[in-house]
CSV table of C-alpha atoms in Angstrom, one decimal:
chain,number,residue,atom,x,y,z
A,1,MET,CA,-26.7,-144.1,-26.7
A,2,THR,CA,-24.9,-144.2,-30.0
A,3,ILE,CA,-21.2,-143.3,-30.4
A,4,GLU,CA,-20.7,-140.4,-32.8
A,5,ASN,CA,-19.0,-141.4,-36.0
A,6,SER,CA,-15.3,-140.5,-35.7
A,7,GLY,CA,-14.5,-141.6,-39.2
A,8,THR,CA,-11.4,-143.7,-39.9
A,9,ASP,CA,-8.9,-141.4,-38.0
A,10,GLY,CA,-7.3,-143.1,-35.1
A,11,THR,CA,-4.2,-144.8,-33.8
A,12,PHE,CA,-5.2,-148.4,-33.1
A,13,LEU,CA,-7.7,-151.2,-33.7
A,14,ALA,CA,-9.7,-152.2,-30.6
A,15,VAL,CA,-10.6,-155.9,-30.4
A,16,VAL,CA,-13.1,-156.4,-27.6
A,17,LEU,CA,-13.6,-159.9,-26.3
A,18,ALA,CA,-17.3,-160.4,-25.5
A,19,ALA,CA,-18.0,-164.1,-26.3
A,20,GLY,CA,-18.0,-165.4,-22.7
A,21,GLN,CA,-21.1,-167.0,-21.3
A,22,GLY,CA,-21.0,-165.3,-17.9
A,23,THR,CA,-22.6,-168.3,-16.1
A,24,ARG,CA,-21.9,-166.9,-12.7
A,25,MET,CA,-24.2,-164.0,-13.4
A,26,ARG,CA,-27.1,-166.5,-13.4
A,27,SER,CA,-28.8,-164.5,-16.1
A,28,THR,CA,-30.5,-164.9,-19.5
A,29,THR,CA,-28.9,-161.6,-20.4
A,30,PRO,CA,-25.3,-161.9,-21.8
A,31,LYS,CA,-22.9,-160.7,-19.1
A,32,VAL,CA,-21.5,-157.8,-21.2
A,33,LEU,CA,-25.0,-156.3,-21.6
A,34,HIS,CA,-25.5,-155.9,-17.9
A,35,GLU,CA,-25.4,-152.2,-17.0
A,36,ILE,CA,-23.3,-149.9,-15.0
A,37,ALA,CA,-24.9,-146.4,-14.5
A,38,GLY,CA,-27.5,-147.2,-17.2
A,39,ARG,CA,-25.1,-148.2,-19.9
A,40,SER,CA,-24.0,-151.7,-20.8
A,41,MET,CA,-20.5,-152.8,-19.7
A,42,LEU,CA,-19.7,-153.5,-23.3
A,43,ALA,CA,-20.7,-150.0,-24.4
A,44,HIS,CA,-18.6,-148.5,-21.6
A,45,VAL,CA,-15.6,-150.3,-23.1
A,46,MET,CA,-16.4,-149.3,-26.6
A,47,VAL,CA,-16.9,-145.7,-25.8
A,48,THR,CA,-13.6,-145.5,-23.8
A,49,ALA,CA,-11.8,-147.2,-26.7
A,50,ARG,CA,-13.0,-144.5,-29.1
A,51,ALA,CA,-12.1,-141.8,-26.6
A,52,ALA,CA,-8.6,-143.2,-26.4
A,53,GLY,CA,-8.2,-143.0,-30.2
A,54,ALA,CA,-9.5,-146.3,-31.7
A,55,ALA,CA,-9.9,-146.0,-35.4
A,56,ARG,CA,-12.3,-148.9,-35.4
A,57,THR,CA,-13.7,-151.5,-32.9
A,58,VAL,CA,-14.2,-155.2,-33.5
A,59,VAL,CA,-16.2,-157.1,-31.0
A,60,VAL,CA,-15.8,-160.9,-30.7
A,61,THR,CA,-19.1,-162.7,-29.9
A,62,SER,CA,-20.3,-166.2,-29.7
A,63,PRO,CA,-22.7,-167.7,-32.3
A,64,ALA,CA,-25.8,-167.4,-30.1
A,65,GLN,CA,-25.3,-163.7,-29.2
A,66,ASP,CA,-27.6,-162.0,-31.7
A,67,ASP,CA,-28.5,-159.5,-29.0
A,68,VAL,CA,-24.9,-158.6,-28.4
A,69,ARG,CA,-24.3,-158.0,-32.1
A,70,ALA,CA,-27.5,-155.8,-32.3
A,71,HIS,CA,-26.3,-153.9,-29.3
A,72,VAL,CA,-22.9,-153.3,-30.8
A,73,GLU,CA,-24.5,-151.9,-34.0
A,74,HIS,CA,-26.7,-149.6,-32.0
A,75,THR,CA,-23.8,-148.4,-29.9
A,76,ASP,CA,-21.4,-147.8,-32.7
A,77,PRO,CA,-22.6,-148.3,-36.3
A,78,ASP,CA,-19.0,-148.3,-37.5
A,79,ALA,CA,-18.0,-151.2,-35.2
A,80,THR,CA,-17.7,-154.7,-36.6
A,81,THR,CA,-18.7,-158.0,-34.9
A,82,VAL,CA,-17.1,-161.3,-35.6
A,83,ILE,CA,-18.0,-164.8,-34.3
A,84,GLN,CA,-15.8,-167.1,-32.3
A,85,HIS,CA,-17.5,-170.3,-33.3
A,86,GLU,CA,-15.7,-172.5,-30.8
A,87,GLN,CA,-14.0,-171.2,-27.7
A,88,HIS,CA,-10.4,-172.3,-27.4
A,89,GLY,CA,-8.8,-169.5,-25.4
A,90,THR,CA,-8.1,-165.8,-25.6
A,91,ALA,CA,-5.6,-165.9,-28.4
A,92,HIS,CA,-8.0,-168.0,-30.4
A,93,ALA,CA,-10.7,-165.4,-29.8
A,94,VAL,CA,-8.5,-162.6,-31.0
A,95,LEU,CA,-7.8,-164.5,-34.2
A,96,SER,CA,-11.5,-164.5,-34.9
A,97,ALA,CA,-10.8,-161.0,-36.0
A,98,ALA,CA,-7.7,-161.9,-38.1
A,99,ALA,CA,-9.2,-160.4,-41.3
A,100,GLU,CA,-10.0,-157.1,-39.6
A,101,ILE,CA,-6.5,-157.0,-38.0
A,102,GLU,CA,-4.8,-157.6,-41.4
A,103,ALA,CA,-7.0,-155.0,-43.1
A,104,ALA,CA,-6.5,-152.3,-40.5
A,105,LYS,CA,-2.7,-152.3,-40.5
A,106,LEU,CA,-2.8,-150.6,-37.1
A,107,PRO,CA,-1.6,-151.5,-33.6
A,108,VAL,CA,-4.1,-153.8,-31.9
A,109,LEU,CA,-5.4,-153.4,-28.4
A,110,VAL,CA,-7.2,-156.4,-26.9
A,111,LEU,CA,-9.9,-155.4,-24.4
A,112,TYR,CA,-12.6,-157.1,-22.5
A,113,GLY,CA,-16.3,-156.4,-22.5
A,114,ASP,CA,-16.7,-156.9,-18.8
A,115,THR,CA,-14.1,-154.3,-17.6
A,116,PRO,CA,-16.2,-151.1,-17.8
A,117,LEU,CA,-14.0,-148.9,-15.6
A,118,VAL,CA,-11.0,-149.0,-17.9
A,119,ARG,CA,-9.7,-145.4,-18.6
A,120,ALA,CA,-8.9,-143.9,-21.9
A,121,VAL,CA,-5.5,-142.6,-20.6
A,122,THR,CA,-4.5,-146.2,-19.8
A,123,LEU,CA,-5.4,-147.4,-23.3
A,124,SER,CA,-3.5,-144.4,-24.9
A,125,ALA,CA,-0.5,-145.2,-22.8
A,126,ALA,CA,-0.5,-148.8,-23.9
A,127,VAL,CA,-0.6,-147.9,-27.6
A,128,ASP,CA,2.1,-145.3,-27.1
A,129,ALA,CA,4.4,-148.0,-25.6
A,130,LEU,CA,4.3,-149.9,-28.9
A,131,GLU,CA,7.3,-148.3,-30.4
A,132,ASP,CA,10.8,-149.1,-31.6
A,133,ARG,CA,11.3,-152.9,-31.0
A,134,THR,CA,8.4,-153.2,-28.6
A,135,SER,CA,6.0,-155.8,-30.1
A,136,VAL,CA,3.8,-156.4,-27.1
A,137,VAL,CA,2.6,-154.3,-24.2
A,138,VAL,CA,0.6,-155.6,-21.2
A,139,VAL,CA,-1.4,-153.5,-18.8
A,140,GLY,CA,-0.6,-154.5,-15.2
A,141,PHE,CA,-1.7,-153.4,-11.8
A,142,GLU,CA,-0.7,-153.7,-8.2
A,143,ALA,CA,-3.1,-156.1,-6.6
A,144,GLU,CA,-4.3,-155.8,-3.1
A,145,ASP,CA,-4.8,-159.6,-3.1
A,146,PRO,CA,-2.9,-161.1,-6.0
A,147,THR,CA,-4.3,-164.6,-5.5
A,148,ASP,CA,-5.3,-166.3,-8.8
A,149,TYR,CA,-3.9,-163.5,-10.9
A,150,GLY,CA,-1.0,-164.0,-13.4
A,151,ARG,CA,2.1,-162.3,-12.1
A,152,LEU,CA,4.1,-159.9,-14.3
A,153,LEU,CA,7.8,-160.5,-14.0
A,154,VAL,CA,9.7,-157.4,-15.2
A,155,HIS,CA,13.3,-156.3,-15.9
A,156,GLY,CA,14.7,-153.2,-14.4
A,157,ASP,CA,15.5,-151.7,-17.8
A,158,THR,CA,13.2,-149.2,-19.5
A,159,ASP,CA,12.8,-147.8,-23.0
A,160,ARG,CA,13.4,-144.2,-23.9
A,161,SER,CA,9.8,-143.4,-22.9
A,162,GLY,CA,10.2,-145.0,-19.5
A,163,HIS,CA,8.2,-148.2,-20.1
A,164,THR,CA,9.5,-151.1,-18.1
A,165,SER,CA,10.5,-154.3,-19.9
A,166,LEU,CA,8.4,-157.4,-19.3
A,167,GLU,CA,10.2,-160.7,-19.0
A,168,ARG,CA,7.3,-163.1,-18.8
A,169,ILE,CA,3.9,-163.8,-17.3
A,170,VAL,CA,3.5,-166.6,-14.7
A,171,GLU,CA,0.1,-167.9,-13.8
A,172,HIS,CA,-0.6,-168.3,-10.1
A,173,ALA,CA,-0.9,-172.0,-10.3
A,174,ASP,CA,2.6,-172.3,-11.9
A,175,ALA,CA,4.3,-169.7,-9.8
A,176,THR,CA,7.0,-170.4,-7.2
A,177,ALA,CA,6.7,-169.0,-3.7
A,178,ALA,CA,9.0,-166.1,-4.7
A,179,GLU,CA,6.9,-165.4,-7.8
A,180,ARG,CA,3.7,-165.5,-5.8
A,181,ALA,CA,5.1,-162.8,-3.6
A,182,VAL,CA,5.0,-160.5,-6.6
A,183,THR,CA,1.9,-158.2,-6.5
A,184,PHE,CA,2.2,-156.7,-10.0
A,185,CYS,CA,-0.5,-158.6,-11.9
A,186,ASN,CA,-1.8,-159.1,-15.4
A,187,SER,CA,-5.0,-157.2,-16.2
A,188,GLY,CA,-5.5,-159.2,-19.5
A,189,ILE,CA,-5.3,-156.0,-21.7
A,190,VAL,CA,-2.7,-156.6,-24.3
A,191,GLY,CA,-1.4,-154.3,-27.1
A,192,LEU,CA,0.3,-155.7,-30.3
A,193,ARG,CA,2.4,-153.7,-32.8
A,194,ALA,CA,0.7,-153.7,-36.2
A,195,SER,CA,3.4,-155.7,-38.1
A,196,ALA,CA,3.8,-158.2,-35.2
A,197,ALA,CA,0.1,-158.8,-34.3
A,198,LEU,CA,-0.9,-161.7,-36.6
A,199,PRO,CA,2.5,-163.5,-36.6
A,200,LEU,CA,2.6,-163.5,-32.8
A,201,LEU,CA,-1.0,-164.6,-32.5
A,202,LYS,CA,-0.6,-167.4,-35.1
A,203,ALA,CA,2.5,-168.7,-33.3
A,204,VAL,CA,0.6,-169.3,-30.1
A,205,THR,CA,0.2,-173.0,-29.4
A,206,ASN,CA,-2.2,-175.0,-27.2
A,207,ASP,CA,0.5,-177.0,-25.6
A,208,ASN,CA,-0.8,-176.7,-22.0
A,209,ALA,CA,-3.0,-178.6,-19.5
A,210,LYS,CA,-6.2,-177.0,-20.8
A,211,GLY,CA,-5.4,-177.3,-24.5
A,212,GLU,CA,-6.2,-173.6,-25.0
A,213,TYR,CA,-4.5,-170.8,-26.9
A,214,TYR,CA,-3.5,-168.2,-24.3
A,215,LEU,CA,-3.0,-164.6,-25.4
A,216,THR,CA,-0.4,-164.1,-22.7
A,217,ASP,CA,1.9,-166.4,-24.7
A,218,VAL,CA,2.6,-163.6,-27.2
A,219,VAL,CA,5.0,-162.2,-24.6
A,220,GLU,CA,7.2,-165.2,-24.9
A,221,GLY,CA,6.8,-165.2,-28.6
A,222,ALA,CA,8.0,-161.6,-28.9
A,223,ARG,CA,11.1,-162.3,-26.7
A,224,THR,CA,11.9,-165.4,-28.7
A,225,ASN,CA,11.8,-163.2,-31.8
A,226,GLY,CA,14.3,-160.9,-30.2
A,227,ASP,CA,11.6,-158.2,-29.7
A,228,ARG,CA,10.7,-156.4,-26.6
A,229,ALA,CA,7.7,-156.7,-24.3
A,230,ALA,CA,6.7,-153.8,-22.0
A,231,VAL,CA,4.2,-153.1,-19.3
A,232,VAL,CA,2.0,-150.1,-18.6
A,233,ALA,CA,0.6,-149.7,-15.0
A,234,ALA,CA,-3.1,-149.0,-14.2
A,235,GLN,CA,-5.0,-148.7,-11.0
A,236,GLU,CA,-6.6,-151.9,-9.8
A,237,ASP,CA,-10.1,-150.5,-9.9
A,238,ALA,CA,-9.7,-149.4,-13.5
A,239,VAL,CA,-9.1,-152.9,-14.8
A,240,ARG,CA,-11.5,-154.7,-12.5
A,241,GLY,CA,-13.6,-157.3,-14.2
A,242,VAL,CA,-17.1,-158.5,-13.5
A,243,ASN,CA,-18.0,-162.1,-13.2
A,244,SER,CA,-20.9,-162.1,-10.7
A,245,ARG,CA,-23.8,-159.9,-9.5
A,246,ALA,CA,-21.8,-159.0,-6.4
A,247,GLN,CA,-18.9,-157.8,-8.5
A,248,LEU,CA,-21.3,-155.9,-10.7
A,249,ALA,CA,-22.5,-154.1,-7.6
A,250,GLU,CA,-18.9,-153.4,-6.6
A,251,VAL,CA,-18.0,-151.9,-9.9
A,252,GLU,CA,-21.2,-149.8,-9.9
A,253,ALA,CA,-20.2,-148.4,-6.5
A,254,ILE,CA,-16.7,-147.5,-7.8
A,255,TRP,CA,-18.1,-145.8,-10.9
A,256,GLN,CA,-20.6,-143.8,-8.9
A,257,ALA,CA,-18.0,-142.7,-6.4
A,258,ARG,CA,-15.7,-141.6,-9.1
A,259,ARG,CA,-18.4,-139.7,-11.0
A,260,ARG,CA,-19.8,-138.0,-7.9
A,261,VAL,CA,-16.4,-136.5,-7.2
A,262,GLU,CA,-16.1,-135.2,-10.8
A,263,VAL,CA,-19.6,-133.7,-10.6
A,264,MET,CA,-18.8,-132.0,-7.2
A,265,GLU,CA,-15.5,-130.7,-8.5
A,266,SER,CA,-17.4,-129.1,-11.4
A,267,GLY,CA,-19.4,-126.9,-8.9
A,268,VAL,CA,-22.3,-129.1,-7.8
A,269,THR,CA,-23.3,-129.5,-4.1
A,270,MET,CA,-24.4,-132.9,-2.9
A,271,LEU,CA,-25.6,-132.9,0.7
A,272,ALA,CA,-25.2,-136.7,1.0
A,273,PRO,CA,-23.1,-137.8,-2.0
A,274,ASP,CA,-23.2,-141.6,-1.2
A,275,THR,CA,-27.0,-141.5,-1.6
A,276,VAL,CA,-27.1,-139.9,-5.0
A,277,THR,CA,-27.1,-142.2,-8.1
A,278,LEU,CA,-26.0,-140.8,-11.4
A,279,ALA,CA,-26.3,-142.2,-15.0
A,280,PHE,CA,-23.5,-142.4,-17.5
A,281,ASP,CA,-24.9,-139.3,-19.4
A,282,THR,CA,-26.2,-137.1,-16.5
A,283,LYS,CA,-25.4,-133.5,-17.2
A,284,ILE,CA,-25.5,-131.1,-14.2
A,285,ALA,CA,-24.5,-127.4,-14.3
A,286,SER,CA,-22.7,-125.5,-11.6
A,287,ASP,CA,-24.5,-124.3,-8.5
A,288,VAL,CA,-27.0,-127.1,-8.5
A,289,VAL,CA,-27.8,-128.4,-5.1
A,290,ILE,CA,-28.7,-132.1,-4.8
A,291,GLU,CA,-30.3,-133.3,-1.6
A,292,PRO,CA,-30.1,-136.9,-0.3
A,293,ASN,CA,-31.5,-139.9,-2.1
A,294,VAL,CA,-31.9,-138.5,-5.6
A,295,TYR,CA,-31.8,-140.9,-8.5
A,296,PHE,CA,-30.8,-140.0,-12.1
A,297,ALA,CA,-31.7,-142.5,-14.8
A,298,PRO,CA,-30.2,-141.8,-18.3
A,299,GLY,CA,-31.0,-138.7,-20.3
A,300,VAL,CA,-31.2,-136.0,-17.6
A,301,THR,CA,-29.9,-132.5,-17.9
A,302,VAL,CA,-30.0,-130.0,-15.0
A,303,GLU,CA,-29.3,-126.3,-15.6
A,304,ALA,CA,-27.5,-124.0,-13.2
A,305,GLY,CA,-28.9,-123.0,-9.8
A,306,ALA,CA,-31.6,-125.7,-9.6
A,307,ARG,CA,-32.3,-127.4,-6.3
A,308,LEU,CA,-33.2,-131.1,-6.4
A,309,ARG,CA,-34.9,-132.1,-3.2
A,310,ALA,CA,-34.7,-135.4,-1.4
A,311,PHE,CA,-36.1,-138.8,-2.6
A,312,SER,CA,-36.7,-137.7,-6.2
A,313,TYR,CA,-36.4,-139.7,-9.4
A,314,PHE,CA,-35.5,-138.3,-12.9
A,315,GLU,CA,-35.4,-139.9,-16.3
A,316,ALA,CA,-34.8,-138.4,-19.7
A,317,ALA,CA,-35.9,-135.0,-18.4
A,318,HIS,CA,-34.6,-131.4,-18.6
A,319,ILE,CA,-34.7,-129.3,-15.5
A,320,GLY,CA,-34.4,-125.5,-16.1
A,321,ARG,CA,-32.3,-122.9,-14.4
A,322,ASP,CA,-33.2,-122.1,-10.7
A,323,ALA,CA,-36.0,-124.7,-10.7
A,324,ILE,CA,-36.9,-126.4,-7.5
A,325,VAL,CA,-38.0,-130.1,-7.7
A,326,GLY,CA,-39.2,-132.4,-5.0
A,327,PRO,CA,-39.1,-133.8,-2.4
A,328,TYR,CA,-40.6,-137.1,-3.6
A,329,ALA,CA,-41.0,-135.9,-7.2
A,330,ARG,CA,-40.8,-138.0,-10.3
A,331,LEU,CA,-39.9,-136.6,-13.8
A,332,ARG,CA,-40.5,-139.1,-16.6
A,333,PRO,CA,-39.2,-139.0,-20.2
A,334,GLU,CA,-39.7,-135.9,-22.4
A,335,THR,CA,-40.4,-133.7,-19.4
A,336,ARG,CA,-39.0,-130.1,-19.7
A,337,LEU,CA,-39.1,-127.7,-16.9
A,338,GLY,CA,-38.4,-124.0,-17.6
A,339,GLU,CA,-36.6,-121.5,-15.5
A,340,LYS,CA,-37.8,-121.1,-11.8
A,341,VAL,CA,-40.4,-123.8,-12.2
A,342,ARG,CA,-41.6,-125.3,-8.9
A,343,VAL,CA,-42.4,-129.0,-8.7
A,344,GLY,CA,-43.3,-130.2,-5.3
A,345,ASN,CA,-43.9,-133.3,-3.2
A,346,PHE,CA,-45.4,-136.4,-4.7
A,347,VAL,CA,-45.8,-134.8,-8.2
A,348,GLU,CA,-45.3,-136.9,-11.3
A,349,ILE,CA,-44.7,-135.3,-14.7
A,350,LYS,CA,-44.4,-137.1,-18.0
A,351,LYS,CA,-43.9,-135.8,-21.6
A,352,ALA,CA,-44.8,-132.3,-20.6
A,353,ASP,CA,-43.4,-128.8,-21.1
A,354,VAL,CA,-43.7,-126.7,-18.0
A,355,ALA,CA,-42.9,-123.1,-18.8
A,356,SER,CA,-40.9,-120.6,-16.6
A,357,GLY,CA,-42.4,-119.7,-13.3
A,358,ALA,CA,-45.1,-122.3,-13.3
A,359,LYS,CA,-45.9,-124.3,-10.1
A,360,VAL,CA,-47.1,-127.9,-9.7
A,361,ASN,CA,-46.5,-128.2,-6.0
A,362,HIS,CA,-48.5,-131.0,-4.5
A,363,LEU,CA,-49.8,-134.6,-5.2
A,364,SER,CA,-50.5,-134.0,-8.9
A,365,TYR,CA,-50.0,-135.9,-12.2
A,366,ILE,CA,-49.2,-133.9,-15.4
A,367,GLY,CA,-48.8,-136.0,-18.5
A,368,ASP,CA,-48.8,-135.2,-22.2
A,369,ALA,CA,-49.3,-131.5,-21.5
A,370,ASP,CA,-48.1,-127.9,-22.1
A,371,VAL,CA,-48.2,-125.7,-19.0
A,372,GLY,CA,-47.8,-122.0,-19.6
A,373,THR,CA,-45.7,-119.4,-17.8
A,374,GLU,CA,-46.7,-118.6,-14.2
A,375,ALA,CA,-49.6,-121.1,-14.3
A,376,ASN,CA,-50.5,-122.7,-11.0
A,377,ILE,CA,-51.6,-126.3,-10.7
A,378,GLY,CA,-53.4,-127.0,-7.4
A,379,ALA,CA,-53.0,-130.1,-5.2
A,380,GLY,CA,-54.4,-133.4,-6.5
A,381,THR,CA,-54.8,-132.2,-10.1
A,382,ILE,CA,-54.5,-134.8,-12.9
A,383,THR,CA,-54.4,-134.6,-16.6
A,384,CYS,CA,-56.5,-137.5,-17.9
A,385,ASN,CA,-54.4,-138.2,-20.9
A,386,TYR,CA,-55.3,-141.8,-21.8
A,387,ASP,CA,-58.7,-143.1,-23.0
A,388,GLY,CA,-57.7,-146.7,-23.0
A,389,PHE,CA,-56.6,-146.6,-26.6
A,390,ALA,CA,-54.6,-143.4,-27.2
A,391,LYS,CA,-52.9,-140.5,-25.4
A,392,HIS,CA,-54.3,-137.0,-25.7
A,393,LYS,CA,-52.8,-133.6,-24.9
A,394,THR,CA,-53.8,-131.0,-22.3
A,395,THR,CA,-52.8,-127.3,-22.8
A,396,ILE,CA,-52.8,-125.0,-19.9
A,397,GLY,CA,-52.3,-121.3,-20.8
A,398,PRO,CA,-50.1,-118.7,-19.1
A,399,ARG,CA,-51.2,-117.6,-15.6
A,400,ALA,CA,-54.0,-120.2,-15.6
A,401,PHE,CA,-55.1,-121.4,-12.2
A,402,ILE,CA,-56.2,-124.9,-11.7
A,403,GLY,CA,-58.0,-125.5,-8.4
A,404,SER,CA,-57.2,-128.5,-6.2
A,405,ASN,CA,-58.5,-131.9,-7.0
A,406,SER,CA,-59.4,-131.1,-10.5
A,407,ALA,CA,-59.4,-133.6,-13.5
A,408,LEU,CA,-58.6,-132.2,-16.9
A,409,VAL,CA,-59.9,-134.7,-19.5
A,410,ALA,CA,-57.8,-134.5,-22.6
A,411,PRO,CA,-57.8,-133.3,-25.3
A,412,VAL,CA,-58.6,-130.0,-23.6
A,413,THR,CA,-57.3,-126.4,-23.4
A,414,ILE,CA,-57.4,-124.0,-20.5
A,415,GLY,CA,-57.0,-120.5,-21.9
A,416,GLU,CA,-54.7,-117.8,-20.8
A,417,ASP,CA,-55.6,-116.6,-17.3
A,418,GLY,CA,-58.3,-119.3,-17.2
A,419,TYR,CA,-59.5,-120.4,-13.8
A,420,VAL,CA,-60.8,-123.9,-12.9
A,421,GLY,CA,-62.7,-124.2,-9.6
A,422,SER,CA,-61.6,-126.9,-7.2
A,423,GLY,CA,-63.0,-130.4,-7.6
A,424,SER,CA,-64.0,-129.8,-11.3
A,425,VAL,CA,-63.9,-132.4,-14.0
A,426,VAL,CA,-63.2,-130.4,-17.1
A,427,THR,CA,-64.1,-132.0,-20.5
A,428,LYS,CA,-64.5,-128.8,-22.6
A,429,ASN,CA,-62.1,-126.0,-23.4
A,430,VAL,CA,-62.0,-123.1,-21.0
A,431,SER,CA,-61.8,-119.6,-22.6
A,432,ALA,CA,-59.1,-117.1,-21.7
A,433,GLY,CA,-60.0,-115.3,-18.5
A,434,ALA,CA,-63.0,-117.5,-17.8
A,435,LEU,CA,-64.0,-119.5,-14.7
A,436,ALA,CA,-65.0,-123.1,-15.2
A,437,VAL,CA,-66.8,-125.0,-12.4
A,438,THR,CA,-68.3,-128.4,-12.9
A,439,ARG,CA,-69.0,-129.6,-9.4
A,440,ALA,CA,-72.6,-130.2,-8.2
A,441,PRO,CA,-74.2,-127.5,-6.0
A,442,GLN,CA,-73.7,-128.0,-2.3
A,443,VAL,CA,-76.9,-129.1,-0.5
A,444,GLU,CA,-77.5,-128.8,3.3
A,445,LYS,CA,-80.3,-130.6,5.1
A,446,ALA,CA,-80.9,-129.3,8.6
A,447,GLY,CA,-81.4,-131.9,11.4
A,448,TRP,CA,-80.5,-134.8,9.1
A,449,VAL,CA,-77.8,-136.3,11.4
A,450,GLU,CA,-80.2,-136.8,14.4
A,451,LYS,CA,-82.8,-138.4,12.2
A,452,PHE,CA,-80.3,-140.7,10.7
A,453,ARG,CA,-78.9,-141.8,14.0
A,454,THR,CA,-82.4,-142.5,15.4
A,455,LEU,CA,-83.3,-144.6,12.3
A,456,MET,CA,-80.1,-146.7,12.5
A,457,SER,CA,-80.4,-147.3,16.3
A,458,ARG,CA,-83.9,-148.7,15.8
A,459,LYS,CA,-82.7,-151.1,13.1
A,460,ALA,CA,-79.9,-152.2,15.3
A,461,ALA,CA,-82.3,-152.9,18.2
A,462,ARG,CA,-84.5,-155.1,16.0
A,463,ARG,CA,-81.6,-157.3,15.1
A,464,VAL,CA,-80.8,-158.1,18.8
C-alpha cells in the first residue's frame, strides 16, 4: 500500500535505520520486510512517521538490500534511501543521511525499521520536546524486565512543557547495582534539534570496547555543550523491537489485540475476538457481526449489518450491507458482494460481482463472473473460467436459477430469468426466460440388478 503524497509540509525529518541483517530471523527476506498484519514492519514505521508529521523519510539500508530500497519506493515515492556501506554503529548509520539532514533543516527523529508498534503520538511528543535549549530527546519506557537495556538516568527538573531532563544513558553491562535497579530504559528512538543534529552526530567517537559510534553518545555531547537532553515516555509494547520469529509473533499478537479493541469500540461485534485476524487496512462498518475464526487478508471492506460466519477467509474483497457470508467461505481478490447477498458454506468466489439479493449457498466456485440481482446458484455449481491458457467470463442475469451440480463453461451468458437444469454442462448462451438442460436422458432397465449379480457370482465361482 502506497502512502499518499503529503508534500513537503511537516515538522521533522524521519531517519529510519533498516540496514541490519536480522540473522536471528533465519530468513532470506530482510528482517524489516517481514510483515505484521499484512504490512511490512518497515512500512508500519514509515506510515506512522508520516502520520506524526514527518516532512520526509530517509531509510538507511545496506549495499545488498535492493529489495528494501524497492519496497521503500513503493511504500512512499517521496521517501529517500541511503546506503550505509560499512556498519560501524547507530550514529554512523544516521550520518549516512548527513546530506539529507543538512538539506532538510528540520528536527531529526531517528527510528528503527523493526519497531512496527510505535505510535504517532509518541513521535509527535518527542519532536515537541525539542524546544528552547533541548538539543536531544530520547524515548524511554518502563521495562517489565530491564535486563540488557540501557538505563535512562534522569534529573528531577522539567522544562516548561513538563519534559524530564536526561542526565545520561548507562548500558546494562556498565551499570552499577544501583543503576541496574532503574527500570526506565532506552527505546533507541532519538530526536535531535535541527541546528544541533549534525554537530552532535559528527562529535561522536568510537572510543569504546566495540570501536563503534553509538547514537546514545549524543546525550553526553549535548550536555557537554551546555544544552539540555530530555526524555519522553512510551509504553513498553509501543517500542518493542523484533529480532526473531518468536518476537515477530509476539508483536503480531499485540497489534491484533490492539486493533480488535478499536474495531469493537467502533460498533462491531466479535463473538470470539482472539480468534479473528485483521489486516492493517481492514475496514469494517458498524453493526457487523464476526463469528469465530475469521481471517482478513489485506484489502477487505465490510459494510454495515453484514454477518461473517465462522471459519471464513477474505482477501481484497468488498462485502455489501446486510450480506451473510460463510461459514467456511473464501472470498478472493476483486470479489464484490452487493446488499443482502448470501454466500454459504464451502463457497469460493474470485473476481466476481454478485449483485444484491443473489445467493450462492453451498459448495460452489464462482470465478470471473457477474451474478445478477436475486439470482440463485445451486449447490456444486462451478464457473469453468480457465481453458489452460486464458481466463473467460461468465454472466448470470437477474433472477436466473442455476440448478445444482452445473458447470458453466465460459465465456457464456445466462439470460435474465434463465433456468439451468441440475447437472447440466452449459457451453452456449441461454436466452432470457429459457430452460437449458444438457444432461443425458435417464434410462431404466428392469431386472438388471438380478442378472448382473448372477453373472458376477458365476465368474467368481470359476476363479475358485
